[in-house]
Coordinates of C-alpha atoms in Angstrom, one line a residue:
M291 CA -89.1 -13.8 -9.2
I292 CA -88.7 -16.0 -6.2
C293 CA -92.2 -17.2 -6.6
A294 CA -91.4 -18.2 -10.2
I295 CA -88.4 -20.1 -9.0
F296 CA -90.5 -22.0 -6.4
R297 CA -92.9 -22.9 -8.9
V298 CA -90.2 -24.5 -11.3
A299 CA -88.7 -26.1 -8.2
Q300 CA -92.2 -27.7 -7.4
L301 CA -92.9 -28.7 -10.8
E302 CA -89.5 -30.4 -11.2
S303 CA -90.2 -32.3 -7.9
S304 CA -93.5 -33.1 -8.9
T305 CA -92.6 -34.6 -11.9
L306 CA -89.3 -36.5 -10.2
G307 CA -91.9 -37.7 -7.9
E308 CA -93.9 -39.3 -10.9
S309 CA -91.0 -41.0 -12.2
T310 CA -90.0 -42.4 -8.9
A311 CA -93.5 -43.8 -8.2
S312 CA -93.5 -45.1 -11.6
V313 CA -90.4 -47.4 -11.3
M314 CA -91.5 -48.5 -8.0
L315 CA -94.9 -49.6 -9.0
R316 CA -93.5 -51.5 -11.7
D317 CA -90.3 -52.8 -9.9
F318 CA -90.4 -52.6 -6.2
R319 CA -93.6 -54.8 -5.5
H320 CA -92.6 -57.8 -3.3
P321 CA -95.3 -59.6 -1.1
F322 CA -92.8 -60.1 1.9
A323 CA -90.3 -57.4 1.4
P324 CA -90.9 -53.8 2.0
S325 CA -88.9 -51.1 0.3
L326 CA -86.3 -49.3 2.7
I327 CA -86.6 -45.6 2.2
L328 CA -83.3 -43.7 3.0
L329 CA -83.0 -39.5 2.7
A330 CA -79.8 -37.6 3.3
A331 CA -79.2 -34.0 2.4
T332 CA -76.7 -31.4 2.5
S333 CA -78.8 -28.6 3.2
S334 CA -82.0 -27.6 4.8
E335 CA -83.7 -26.6 1.6
G336 CA -82.3 -29.7 0.1
D337 CA -83.7 -31.8 2.9
R338 CA -87.2 -29.8 2.4
L339 CA -87.3 -30.4 -1.1
L340 CA -86.7 -34.1 -0.8
R341 CA -89.2 -34.5 1.9
V342 CA -91.7 -32.8 -0.7
I343 CA -90.7 -35.6 -3.2
L344 CA -90.9 -38.4 -0.8
Q345 CA -94.5 -37.2 0.0
Q346 CA -95.5 -37.1 -3.4
V347 CA -94.1 -40.6 -4.0
I348 CA -96.2 -41.9 -1.1
V349 CA -99.2 -40.3 -2.2
R350 CA -99.0 -41.7 -5.9
L351 CA -97.9 -45.2 -4.5
D352 CA -101.3 -45.2 -2.3
G353 CA -100.4 -48.3 -0.2
A354 CA -99.6 -50.4 -3.3
V355 CA -95.8 -50.8 -2.3
T356 CA -95.1 -51.5 1.5
L357 CA -92.3 -48.8 2.7
R358 CA -90.2 -48.9 5.4
L359 CA -88.8 -45.5 6.7
D360 CA -85.2 -45.0 7.7
V361 CA -84.7 -47.8 10.2
L362 CA -81.0 -48.1 10.2
S363 CA -80.7 -46.9 13.4
E364 CA -82.1 -49.9 14.9
Q365 CA -79.8 -52.4 16.6
R366 CA -81.3 -55.5 15.1
I367 CA -82.1 -56.0 11.5
R368 CA -84.0 -59.0 11.1
R369 CA -83.0 -59.7 7.6
P370 CA -81.1 -57.7 4.9
S371 CA -83.2 -55.1 2.9
I372 CA -83.5 -56.3 -0.7
R373 CA -85.6 -53.3 -1.7
T374 CA -84.0 -50.0 -1.2
V375 CA -84.6 -46.2 -2.4
M376 CA -82.6 -43.5 -1.6
F377 CA -83.2 -39.8 -1.9
I378 CA -80.2 -37.3 -1.8
D379 CA -79.3 -33.8 -3.2
G380 CA -76.1 -34.6 -4.3
Y381 CA -72.7 -36.6 -4.5
E382 CA -71.9 -35.6 -0.8
A383 CA -75.2 -36.8 0.4
F384 CA -74.8 -40.1 -1.2
Q385 CA -71.4 -40.5 0.3
R386 CA -73.2 -40.3 3.6
L387 CA -75.6 -43.1 2.6
Y388 CA -72.8 -45.1 1.0
A389 CA -70.7 -45.1 4.4
S390 CA -74.0 -47.2 5.9
L391 CA -74.2 -50.0 3.3
S392 CA -73.1 -53.5 4.5
V393 CA -73.9 -56.7 4.0
E394 CA -75.5 -57.3 7.1
K395 CA -78.2 -54.6 6.7
F396 CA -78.3 -54.6 2.8
D397 CA -78.4 -57.5 0.1
F398 CA -76.0 -56.1 -2.4
S399 CA -77.9 -58.3 -5.1
G400 CA -81.3 -56.6 -4.4
R401 CA -82.8 -53.6 -6.5
Y402 CA -81.6 -50.1 -5.6
L403 CA -83.2 -46.8 -6.9
I404 CA -81.5 -43.3 -6.3
V405 CA -83.5 -40.3 -6.7
C406 CA -81.3 -37.2 -6.8
S407 CA -83.1 -33.8 -6.7
V408 CA -80.4 -32.1 -8.4
S409 CA -79.3 -32.2 -12.0
V410 CA -77.6 -35.6 -13.0
D411 CA -74.8 -35.5 -15.5
E412 CA -72.5 -38.3 -16.7
E413 CA -69.6 -37.5 -14.1
L414 CA -71.9 -37.7 -11.2
A415 CA -73.5 -40.8 -12.6
R416 CA -69.9 -42.3 -13.0
S417 CA -68.9 -41.3 -9.3
I418 CA -72.2 -42.9 -7.7
F419 CA -72.0 -46.1 -9.8
G420 CA -68.2 -46.3 -9.5
D421 CA -68.9 -46.4 -5.7
L422 CA -71.3 -48.9 -6.1
W423 CA -69.7 -51.3 -8.3
S424 CA -67.0 -51.4 -5.5
L425 CA -69.5 -53.6 -3.5
Q426 CA -70.8 -54.9 -6.6
I427 CA -74.0 -53.6 -6.5
I428 CA -75.2 -53.7 -10.1
N429 CA -79.1 -53.6 -9.9
V430 CA -79.6 -49.7 -9.5
V431 CA -81.3 -47.0 -11.3
L432 CA -80.4 -43.2 -10.9
I433 CA -83.2 -40.8 -11.4
G434 CA -82.4 -37.0 -11.7
H435 CA -83.0 -33.9 -13.3
G436 CA -82.1 -33.5 -17.1
D437 CA -82.1 -31.1 -19.9
S438 CA -85.8 -31.8 -20.6
G439 CA -87.3 -33.4 -17.5
P440 CA -86.2 -36.4 -15.4
H441 CA -83.6 -38.6 -17.0
M442 CA -82.6 -42.2 -15.7
W443 CA -79.3 -44.1 -15.6
S444 CA -78.0 -47.4 -15.0
Y445 CA -74.8 -49.3 -15.8
E446 CA -73.5 -52.7 -16.7
P447 CA -70.4 -54.0 -15.4
Y448 CA -69.5 -56.2 -18.0
A449 CA -69.4 -55.6 -21.9
A450 CA -67.3 -56.7 -24.7
G451 CA -64.0 -55.3 -24.2
R452 CA -65.0 -53.5 -21.2
C453 CA -64.9 -55.7 -18.1
A454 CA -65.3 -55.1 -14.5
M455 CA -66.3 -51.4 -15.2
V456 CA -68.8 -48.9 -15.2
N457 CA -70.6 -48.9 -18.4
L458 CA -73.3 -46.0 -18.4
M459 CA -76.6 -46.7 -19.8
A460 CA -79.4 -44.2 -20.3
L461 CA -82.7 -45.6 -19.8
K462 CA -86.1 -44.7 -21.3
P463 CA -89.5 -45.1 -19.2
S464 CA -90.3 -48.0 -21.5
D465 CA -87.2 -49.8 -21.1
K466 CA -86.8 -52.7 -18.6
H467 CA -85.2 -51.3 -15.5
Y468 CA -83.6 -54.1 -13.9
P469 CA -82.9 -56.9 -16.5
D470 CA -80.4 -59.5 -15.8
K471 CA -77.0 -58.5 -16.2
T472 CA -75.4 -61.4 -15.1
L473 CA -76.6 -63.7 -18.3
M474 CA -73.5 -63.1 -20.2
Y475 CA -70.1 -61.9 -19.1
H476 CA -68.7 -61.3 -22.9
G477 CA -65.6 -63.4 -22.4
C478 CA -64.6 -61.4 -19.3
P479 CA -61.7 -63.2 -16.9
F480 CA -62.6 -64.1 -13.4
K481 CA -60.2 -65.4 -10.9
V482 CA -60.7 -68.6 -9.4
G483 CA -59.1 -70.1 -6.3
S484 CA -58.5 -73.8 -6.6
F485 CA -55.8 -76.5 -5.7
E486 CA -55.7 -80.0 -6.6
T487 CA -57.6 -82.7 -4.7
R488 CA -58.6 -85.6 -6.7
P489 CA -61.3 -86.4 -7.9
F490 CA -62.8 -82.7 -7.1
T491 CA -60.2 -80.8 -8.8
I492 CA -57.4 -82.4 -11.1
M493 CA -54.7 -79.6 -12.3
E494 CA -53.2 -79.9 -15.8
R495 CA -49.9 -78.1 -15.8
S496 CA -48.0 -76.9 -18.8
D497 CA -44.7 -75.0 -19.4
T498 CA -46.3 -73.3 -22.3
E499 CA -50.3 -72.9 -21.4
P500 CA -51.9 -71.5 -18.3
L501 CA -53.2 -73.8 -15.7
K502 CA -56.2 -75.6 -16.2
M503 CA -58.5 -77.8 -14.5
S504 CA -60.6 -81.4 -14.8
G505 CA -62.0 -83.2 -12.3
F506 CA -65.7 -83.2 -11.7
E507 CA -65.6 -79.6 -10.3
G508 CA -63.7 -78.8 -13.1
D509 CA -65.9 -80.1 -15.5
L510 CA -68.8 -78.1 -13.6
L511 CA -66.5 -74.9 -14.0
D512 CA -66.2 -75.7 -17.9
T513 CA -69.8 -76.0 -18.3
L514 CA -70.4 -72.4 -16.3
K515 CA -67.6 -71.1 -18.5
E516 CA -69.5 -72.1 -21.9
K517 CA -72.8 -71.2 -20.7
L518 CA -72.0 -67.6 -19.4
N519 CA -69.4 -66.9 -21.7
F520 CA -66.3 -65.9 -19.4
T521 CA -62.7 -67.1 -19.0
V522 CA -60.8 -68.1 -15.6
Q523 CA -57.4 -67.6 -14.2
I524 CA -56.8 -70.2 -11.6
L525 CA -54.9 -69.4 -8.4
E526 CA -53.5 -71.6 -6.0
P527 CA -53.2 -70.7 -2.0
E528 CA -49.5 -69.7 -1.4
N529 CA -47.1 -72.1 0.1
G530 CA -48.9 -75.2 -0.6
E531 CA -52.1 -74.1 1.9
Q532 CA -55.2 -75.7 0.9
W533 CA -58.7 -74.9 2.4
G534 CA -57.0 -73.1 5.1
Y535 CA -59.1 -71.9 8.4
A536 CA -62.1 -69.3 8.2
L537 CA -61.5 -66.7 10.7
P538 CA -63.2 -63.1 11.0
R539 CA -59.6 -61.9 10.7
N540 CA -56.2 -63.2 9.3
S541 CA -57.8 -66.2 7.4
T542 CA -55.8 -68.7 5.9
G543 CA -55.1 -70.6 2.5
M544 CA -58.1 -70.5 0.2
M545 CA -60.4 -68.7 2.6
R546 CA -58.0 -65.8 3.2
M547 CA -57.9 -65.6 -0.9
I548 CA -61.9 -65.3 -1.2
Q549 CA -62.4 -63.2 2.1
E550 CA -59.8 -60.4 0.7
G551 CA -61.1 -60.8 -2.8
E552 CA -58.0 -61.8 -4.5
V553 CA -60.3 -64.3 -6.4
D554 CA -64.0 -63.8 -7.5
F555 CA -64.7 -67.6 -6.2
G556 CA -63.4 -70.7 -4.8
I557 CA -63.9 -74.1 -5.9
S558 CA -62.2 -77.2 -4.8
C559 CA -64.0 -79.6 -2.3
L560 CA -65.4 -76.7 -0.2
G561 CA -67.6 -78.1 2.7
I562 CA -70.4 -75.9 3.8
S563 CA -69.6 -74.7 7.3
V564 CA -70.8 -72.3 10.0
A565 CA -67.4 -70.6 10.3
R566 CA -67.0 -70.0 6.5
S567 CA -70.5 -68.9 6.1
A568 CA -69.9 -66.4 8.5
I569 CA -67.2 -64.5 6.5
L570 CA -67.9 -65.7 2.9
K571 CA -71.1 -66.2 0.7
A572 CA -71.9 -69.8 0.1
G573 CA -73.5 -70.8 -3.2
L574 CA -76.0 -73.7 -4.1
A575 CA -74.6 -77.0 -2.7
H576 CA -74.2 -78.9 -5.7
Y577 CA -73.1 -82.2 -4.1
T578 CA -73.4 -83.8 -1.1
T579 CA -71.2 -86.8 -0.2
S580 CA -70.1 -88.4 3.2
L581 CA -66.8 -88.2 5.4
V582 CA -65.4 -91.6 5.8
L583 CA -62.4 -93.1 7.2
A584 CA -60.2 -95.3 4.8
V585 CA -59.1 -98.1 7.1
P586 CA -56.5 -101.1 6.7
K587 CA -57.2 -104.5 5.6
G588 CA -57.6 -107.0 8.6
R589 CA -55.0 -109.1 10.1
S590 CA -54.2 -112.2 7.9
Y591 CA -55.5 -115.8 9.1
T592 CA -52.6 -117.8 10.7
A593 CA -51.9 -121.3 9.0
F594 CA -53.8 -122.7 12.2
E595 CA -56.6 -120.5 12.2
K596 CA -57.3 -121.2 8.5
L597 CA -58.2 -124.9 10.0
F598 CA -61.4 -123.4 11.3
R599 CA -62.5 -121.4 8.4
P600 CA -64.5 -123.9 6.3
F601 CA -67.4 -124.2 8.9
E602 CA -69.2 -121.1 10.8
A603 CA -68.8 -120.9 14.3
N604 CA -72.5 -122.2 14.9
V605 CA -71.5 -125.4 12.8
W606 CA -68.5 -126.1 14.7
W607 CA -70.6 -125.5 18.2
I608 CA -73.1 -128.3 16.9
T609 CA -70.1 -130.6 16.2
V610 CA -68.8 -130.2 19.4
T611 CA -71.9 -130.7 20.8
V612 CA -72.5 -133.8 19.3
I613 CA -69.0 -135.3 20.3
A614 CA -69.5 -134.1 23.7
G615 CA -73.0 -135.9 24.1
A616 CA -71.6 -139.1 22.5
A617 CA -68.7 -139.1 25.0
F618 CA -71.3 -138.3 27.6
V619 CA -73.2 -141.5 26.6
I620 CA -70.3 -143.5 26.3
A621 CA -69.4 -142.2 30.1
S622 CA -72.7 -143.4 31.5
I623 CA -72.7 -146.9 29.9
E624 CA -69.2 -147.3 31.5
L625 CA -70.8 -147.2 34.9
R626 CA -73.2 -150.0 34.2
N627 CA -72.4 -153.7 34.1
Q628 CA -70.7 -155.8 31.6
S629 CA -73.7 -157.0 30.2
V630 CA -75.1 -153.5 29.5
R631 CA -71.9 -152.6 27.8
N632 CA -71.7 -155.8 25.7
F633 CA -75.4 -154.9 24.4
V634 CA -74.5 -151.4 23.5
Y635 CA -70.7 -151.7 22.4
G636 CA -70.6 -155.1 21.3
Q637 CA -68.1 -157.8 23.0
Q638 CA -64.4 -157.4 23.0
T639 CA -64.9 -153.4 22.7
H640 CA -62.4 -152.0 25.5
T641 CA -61.8 -148.6 23.7
P642 CA -65.3 -147.0 23.0
Y643 CA -63.5 -143.4 23.2
L644 CA -61.1 -144.4 20.9
N645 CA -63.5 -145.8 18.6
L646 CA -65.3 -142.7 18.6
V647 CA -62.4 -140.7 17.7
Q648 CA -61.3 -143.3 14.8
I649 CA -64.5 -143.3 13.0
F650 CA -64.7 -139.4 13.4
F651 CA -61.5 -138.9 11.4
G652 CA -62.2 -141.8 9.0
I653 CA -59.8 -144.3 10.5
A654 CA -61.1 -147.9 9.9
M655 CA -62.1 -150.2 13.0
H656 CA -60.2 -153.5 13.3
L657 CA -63.0 -155.1 15.7
L658 CA -67.0 -154.4 14.6
P659 CA -69.6 -154.9 17.0
S660 CA -71.9 -158.2 16.5
R661 CA -75.3 -156.8 17.9
N662 CA -77.9 -155.1 15.7
F663 CA -78.6 -152.4 17.9
A664 CA -74.6 -151.5 18.3
R665 CA -74.3 -152.0 14.3
T666 CA -77.0 -149.4 14.0
L667 CA -75.4 -146.9 16.1
L668 CA -72.0 -147.3 14.3
I669 CA -73.8 -147.0 10.8
F670 CA -75.4 -143.6 12.0
W671 CA -72.2 -142.0 13.4
I672 CA -70.1 -143.2 10.3
Y673 CA -72.7 -141.5 8.1
F674 CA -72.9 -138.2 10.1
C675 CA -69.0 -138.2 10.3
F676 CA -68.7 -139.1 6.8
V677 CA -70.9 -135.9 5.6
I678 CA -69.1 -133.6 8.1
R679 CA -65.7 -135.0 7.1
S680 CA -66.3 -134.4 3.4
L681 CA -67.8 -131.1 3.4
Y682 CA -65.0 -130.0 5.5
Q683 CA -62.2 -131.4 3.3
S684 CA -63.5 -130.2 0.1
A685 CA -63.7 -126.3 1.8
L686 CA -60.6 -126.6 3.6
F687 CA -58.6 -127.1 0.2
R688 CA -59.8 -123.7 -0.7
Y689 CA -59.6 -121.8 1.9
L690 CA -55.9 -123.0 2.5
Q691 CA -55.0 -121.5 -1.0
Q692 CA -56.8 -117.9 0.0
E693 CA -55.0 -115.0 1.4
L694 CA -57.6 -114.5 3.6
T695 CA -57.7 -111.6 6.2
F696 CA -60.1 -110.5 8.9
P697 CA -62.8 -108.1 8.0
P698 CA -61.4 -104.4 8.6
S699 CA -62.8 -102.2 11.6
R700 CA -66.5 -101.6 10.9
S701 CA -66.8 -98.8 13.6
M702 CA -64.9 -96.1 15.2
A703 CA -65.1 -98.0 18.5
E704 CA -63.3 -100.7 16.8
I705 CA -60.5 -98.3 15.4
D706 CA -60.0 -97.0 18.9
Q707 CA -59.3 -100.4 20.3
T708 CA -56.3 -100.5 17.7
K709 CA -54.8 -97.4 18.8
A710 CA -54.6 -96.1 15.3
L711 CA -53.6 -92.5 14.3
Y712 CA -56.2 -90.5 12.3
Y713 CA -54.6 -88.7 9.4
V714 CA -56.8 -85.6 8.5
V715 CA -56.4 -82.3 6.8
E716 CA -56.0 -79.5 8.9
S717 CA -59.5 -78.3 8.5
G718 CA -60.8 -81.6 9.1
E719 CA -59.8 -81.7 13.1
R720 CA -62.9 -80.1 14.1
Y721 CA -64.7 -83.4 13.8
Y722 CA -62.7 -84.6 16.8
E723 CA -62.7 -81.8 19.0
A724 CA -65.7 -83.4 21.1
F725 CA -63.4 -86.6 21.3
P726 CA -60.5 -85.9 23.4
D727 CA -59.1 -89.3 23.3
R728 CA -59.3 -89.3 19.4
L729 CA -58.1 -85.7 19.1
L730 CA -54.8 -86.5 20.7
R731 CA -54.3 -89.5 17.9
V732 CA -54.9 -86.8 15.2
R733 CA -52.0 -86.1 12.7
H734 CA -52.3 -83.6 10.0
L735 CA -51.6 -84.7 6.4
P736 CA -48.7 -82.6 4.7
Q737 CA -49.5 -79.7 2.8
E738 CA -49.0 -81.2 -0.5
K739 CA -51.4 -81.4 -3.8
N740 CA -53.4 -84.7 -3.6
N741 CA -52.4 -85.4 0.2
I742 CA -55.5 -87.5 0.5
I743 CA -54.9 -89.8 -2.2
N744 CA -51.1 -90.0 -1.6
R745 CA -51.9 -91.1 1.7
L746 CA -54.2 -93.7 0.5
A747 CA -51.5 -95.1 -1.8
W748 CA -48.9 -95.1 1.3
M749 CA -51.5 -97.4 3.2
I750 CA -51.5 -100.0 0.5
H751 CA -47.6 -100.0 0.9
H752 CA -47.8 -100.4 4.6
P753 CA -50.5 -103.3 5.4
D754 CA -49.2 -103.6 8.8
S755 CA -50.1 -100.1 9.8
P756 CA -53.1 -99.7 11.9
D757 CA -53.4 -96.2 11.1
V758 CA -56.7 -94.4 9.1
V759 CA -57.2 -91.7 7.0
Q760 CA -60.2 -89.4 6.9
G761 CA -61.6 -88.0 3.4
C762 CA -64.7 -88.0 1.5
L763 CA -66.1 -91.1 0.2
D764 CA -65.1 -89.8 -3.3
H765 CA -61.4 -89.6 -2.3
M766 CA -61.6 -93.5 -1.6
A767 CA -63.5 -94.1 -4.6
H768 CA -61.1 -92.4 -7.0
H769 CA -58.3 -94.3 -5.6
N770 CA -60.1 -97.7 -5.9
W771 CA -60.6 -96.5 -9.7
L772 CA -56.8 -95.8 -10.2
W773 CA -55.4 -98.9 -8.4
G774 CA -58.2 -101.4 -7.8
R775 CA -57.5 -103.6 -10.7
K776 CA -53.9 -103.7 -9.5
G777 CA -54.5 -104.9 -6.2
G778 CA -54.7 -101.8 -4.3
R779 CA -58.3 -101.4 -3.2
V780 CA -59.1 -99.7 0.2
D781 CA -61.7 -100.6 2.5
V782 CA -64.0 -97.8 4.0
C783 CA -65.5 -97.8 7.7
P784 CA -69.1 -98.1 7.4
E785 CA -69.6 -95.8 10.3
F786 CA -69.3 -92.2 8.6
I787 CA -68.2 -89.2 10.3
S788 CA -70.5 -86.5 9.1
T789 CA -72.4 -85.4 6.0
F790 CA -70.2 -83.4 3.5
T791 CA -72.0 -80.9 1.6
V792 CA -70.2 -79.3 -1.3
T793 CA -70.5 -75.9 -2.5
I794 CA -68.7 -72.7 -4.4
Y795 CA -67.9 -69.9 -1.8
Y796 CA -67.6 -66.3 -3.0
P797 CA -66.9 -62.8 -1.1
K798 CA -69.5 -61.8 0.8
K799 CA -70.5 -58.9 -1.6
S800 CA -70.2 -61.0 -4.9
M801 CA -73.0 -60.4 -7.2
L802 CA -72.2 -63.8 -9.1
T803 CA -74.0 -66.0 -7.0
G804 CA -77.7 -65.7 -8.2
Q805 CA -76.9 -66.6 -11.5
F806 CA -74.4 -69.3 -10.9
N807 CA -76.8 -70.8 -8.5
R808 CA -79.4 -71.0 -11.2
Q809 CA -76.9 -72.5 -13.7
I810 CA -75.8 -75.4 -11.2
Q811 CA -79.4 -75.9 -10.3
W812 CA -80.1 -76.6 -14.0
I813 CA -76.8 -78.8 -14.1
M814 CA -77.8 -80.9 -11.3
A815 CA -81.5 -81.4 -12.5
S816 CA -80.0 -82.8 -15.9
G817 CA -78.3 -85.3 -14.0
L818 CA -74.5 -84.1 -15.1
M819 CA -73.2 -84.0 -11.7
S820 CA -73.8 -87.5 -11.1
Y821 CA -72.4 -88.5 -14.5
W822 CA -69.3 -86.3 -14.0
I823 CA -68.8 -88.0 -10.5
N824 CA -68.9 -91.5 -11.8
L825 CA -66.4 -90.6 -14.5
Y826 CA -63.6 -90.4 -11.7
G827 CA -64.4 -93.0 -9.1
D828 CA -65.4 -97.0 -8.4
Y829 CA -68.0 -96.6 -5.7
D830 CA -68.3 -100.4 -5.4
F831 CA -66.9 -100.8 -1.9
K832 CA -68.5 -104.1 -1.4
R833 CA -66.6 -105.9 -4.2
V834 CA -64.7 -108.9 -3.2
Q835 CA -61.4 -109.0 -4.6
T836 CA -59.9 -112.5 -5.6
N837 CA -56.5 -113.4 -6.9
A838 CA -57.0 -116.9 -7.5
G839 CA -58.5 -117.9 -10.8
S840 CA -61.5 -120.8 -11.2
E841 CA -58.3 -123.5 -12.0
P842 CA -57.0 -125.2 -8.9
R843 CA -53.4 -124.8 -7.9
Q844 CA -50.9 -127.4 -6.6
L845 CA -50.6 -126.9 -2.7
S846 CA -47.3 -125.5 -1.8
N847 CA -45.4 -125.5 1.7
G848 CA -47.0 -122.3 2.4
H849 CA -50.5 -123.7 2.1
L850 CA -49.6 -126.7 4.2
A851 CA -47.9 -124.9 7.1
V852 CA -50.5 -125.8 9.3
M853 CA -49.9 -129.5 8.8
Y854 CA -46.5 -129.1 9.5
E855 CA -47.3 -127.3 12.6
M856 CA -50.0 -129.7 13.6
C857 CA -47.5 -132.7 13.4
G858 CA -44.8 -130.9 15.4
A859 CA -47.3 -130.1 18.4
L860 CA -48.8 -133.7 18.0
F861 CA -45.2 -135.1 18.4
G862 CA -44.4 -132.8 21.3
L863 CA -47.7 -133.9 23.0
S864 CA -46.9 -137.7 22.3
L865 CA -43.5 -137.0 24.0
V866 CA -45.1 -135.6 27.1
I867 CA -47.8 -138.6 27.2
F868 CA -44.7 -141.1 26.9
G869 CA -42.8 -139.3 30.0
L870 CA -46.1 -139.4 31.8
E871 CA -46.5 -143.3 31.2
L872 CA -42.8 -143.7 32.6
V873 CA -43.7 -141.4 35.5
S874 CA -47.2 -143.2 36.3
R875 CA -45.0 -146.6 37.1
K876 CA -44.1 -145.0 40.0
V877 CA -47.2 -142.8 40.9
E878 CA -50.5 -145.3 41.4
W879 CA -53.0 -142.3 41.1
L880 CA -51.4 -141.3 37.6
M881 CA -51.5 -144.9 36.6
S882 CA -55.3 -145.1 37.3
V883 CA -55.7 -142.1 35.3
L884 CA -54.0 -143.0 32.1
E885 CA -56.0 -146.5 32.4
R886 CA -59.3 -144.6 32.7
L887 CA -58.4 -142.4 29.8
S888 CA -57.2 -145.5 27.7
G889 CA -60.3 -147.5 28.3
M890 CA -58.3 -150.5 28.5
G891 CA -58.6 -153.0 31.4
D892 CA -55.3 -154.7 30.6
F893 CA -53.2 -151.8 30.8
R894 CA -50.9 -153.1 33.7
E895 CA -49.0 -155.9 32.8

């Protein structure tokens, strides 16, 4: 009798080993990933029987599948296991192995095969699959004894009208054991963590309808919903929190919602970072942008500074050099005798310096030189001054009417010179930790929707403030798209802070990542992401904003303010010179200096 029972058990273990080896040969071959073998039993007899089954499997595989035998006790695991085979003799034994499952040692999106040496009924299958679903392990096959030989079970978590639960499936040997169960979600709802930060996400609120989302990440979510057939319930962080801090425990904002499983995934300008990826699962990066600083426009030119705008600095230097050279020539000729001076200047020319200035400003000379050489020099000088003066006057009319400003800050070093404050979101403070001086000037933006866009609007209404705002390049482009035509464009510092890679974050054990990544990859390849992004922003940051039309305008007192200032300054200078001339009648050395400057030999009466 005992021998008969032993033969039956041996026969059953043999057929169970054949079924296990068949599944592994079909679905567990991988060129780089060995299959991890785990074994747990509640009795010595069960342990012996499982080892017999394992031995039969190894023999039948004949080296076709690389195996790794129970190395969970090792301290370091090089990479999580993606092929796992569990040998158990009942639910209690399964619980022992289940307790060792973790995202550090196992890839929950991998393939799992559970071999049970006892009879498997529907109740046991539901219990095992229910535990696995709590970890979102869905690619699993359970093999056990049935009424007529080995029986295989699996489950689908999503079916029409039955969402996020164990929907048992009986498998045949000819069936596909590990189909993609994430191709269709049958209209099941997912909870999505998000908040409004234009242009990434734009919330559409209604008293009668659930919260909806647009923006280019909202468009991405809509496309995923249509492709995979699911619905969403959008949840926002409590107390107006936004990104929040990613911590091993007690995270805040959206990081807490994803980490604790309150939402199935989060989408809202979520940049990839080491701290976030340590506690969450990052999806495929669907957009890469830059973190930049919006800087205020440069200081307006004063009326006096506008006088120098028609020419570049090198033109002014050349002009000054020519005048200085002419003055030097006159000074050297003044040291010669009267015949030399008459030859160069012409007779009765006693004020060569004044003549030089008169011609430069277009003032007529009352006494012309008589010699050809002197006249030739005069013609050359008149022509040079005429060209310079004509170009200057034609450009000056235009520059006097323009609202000119100095260029905005072009680097963070220039921003530091202005002692500006850096307004950033809380999670953006980490970019300044390496710069203590800048960190002292960091200020957090208020926890409110569109806080970056709101601060940019504040900058436009407070042009005298030197403070800057940190955000993605897309925040600045969206602001210019909204207000650029109304004179509200913001400038961006060419020196960007960092590259910012945007993704969707999931809980560590999420089974959504693989299918979402594939869909996003196809969307990116189609060019849809670039199309959506350009719908919400004006990325032409080099556009020159002009308020003046092509028609000339009448000059106002504001345009001519520099002339009034110059008249006042010259009038004051003339009073000073008049005072010096009065004093010079009593001070010999001062009178000689004034005579020298005037170039007149008959100054003293």
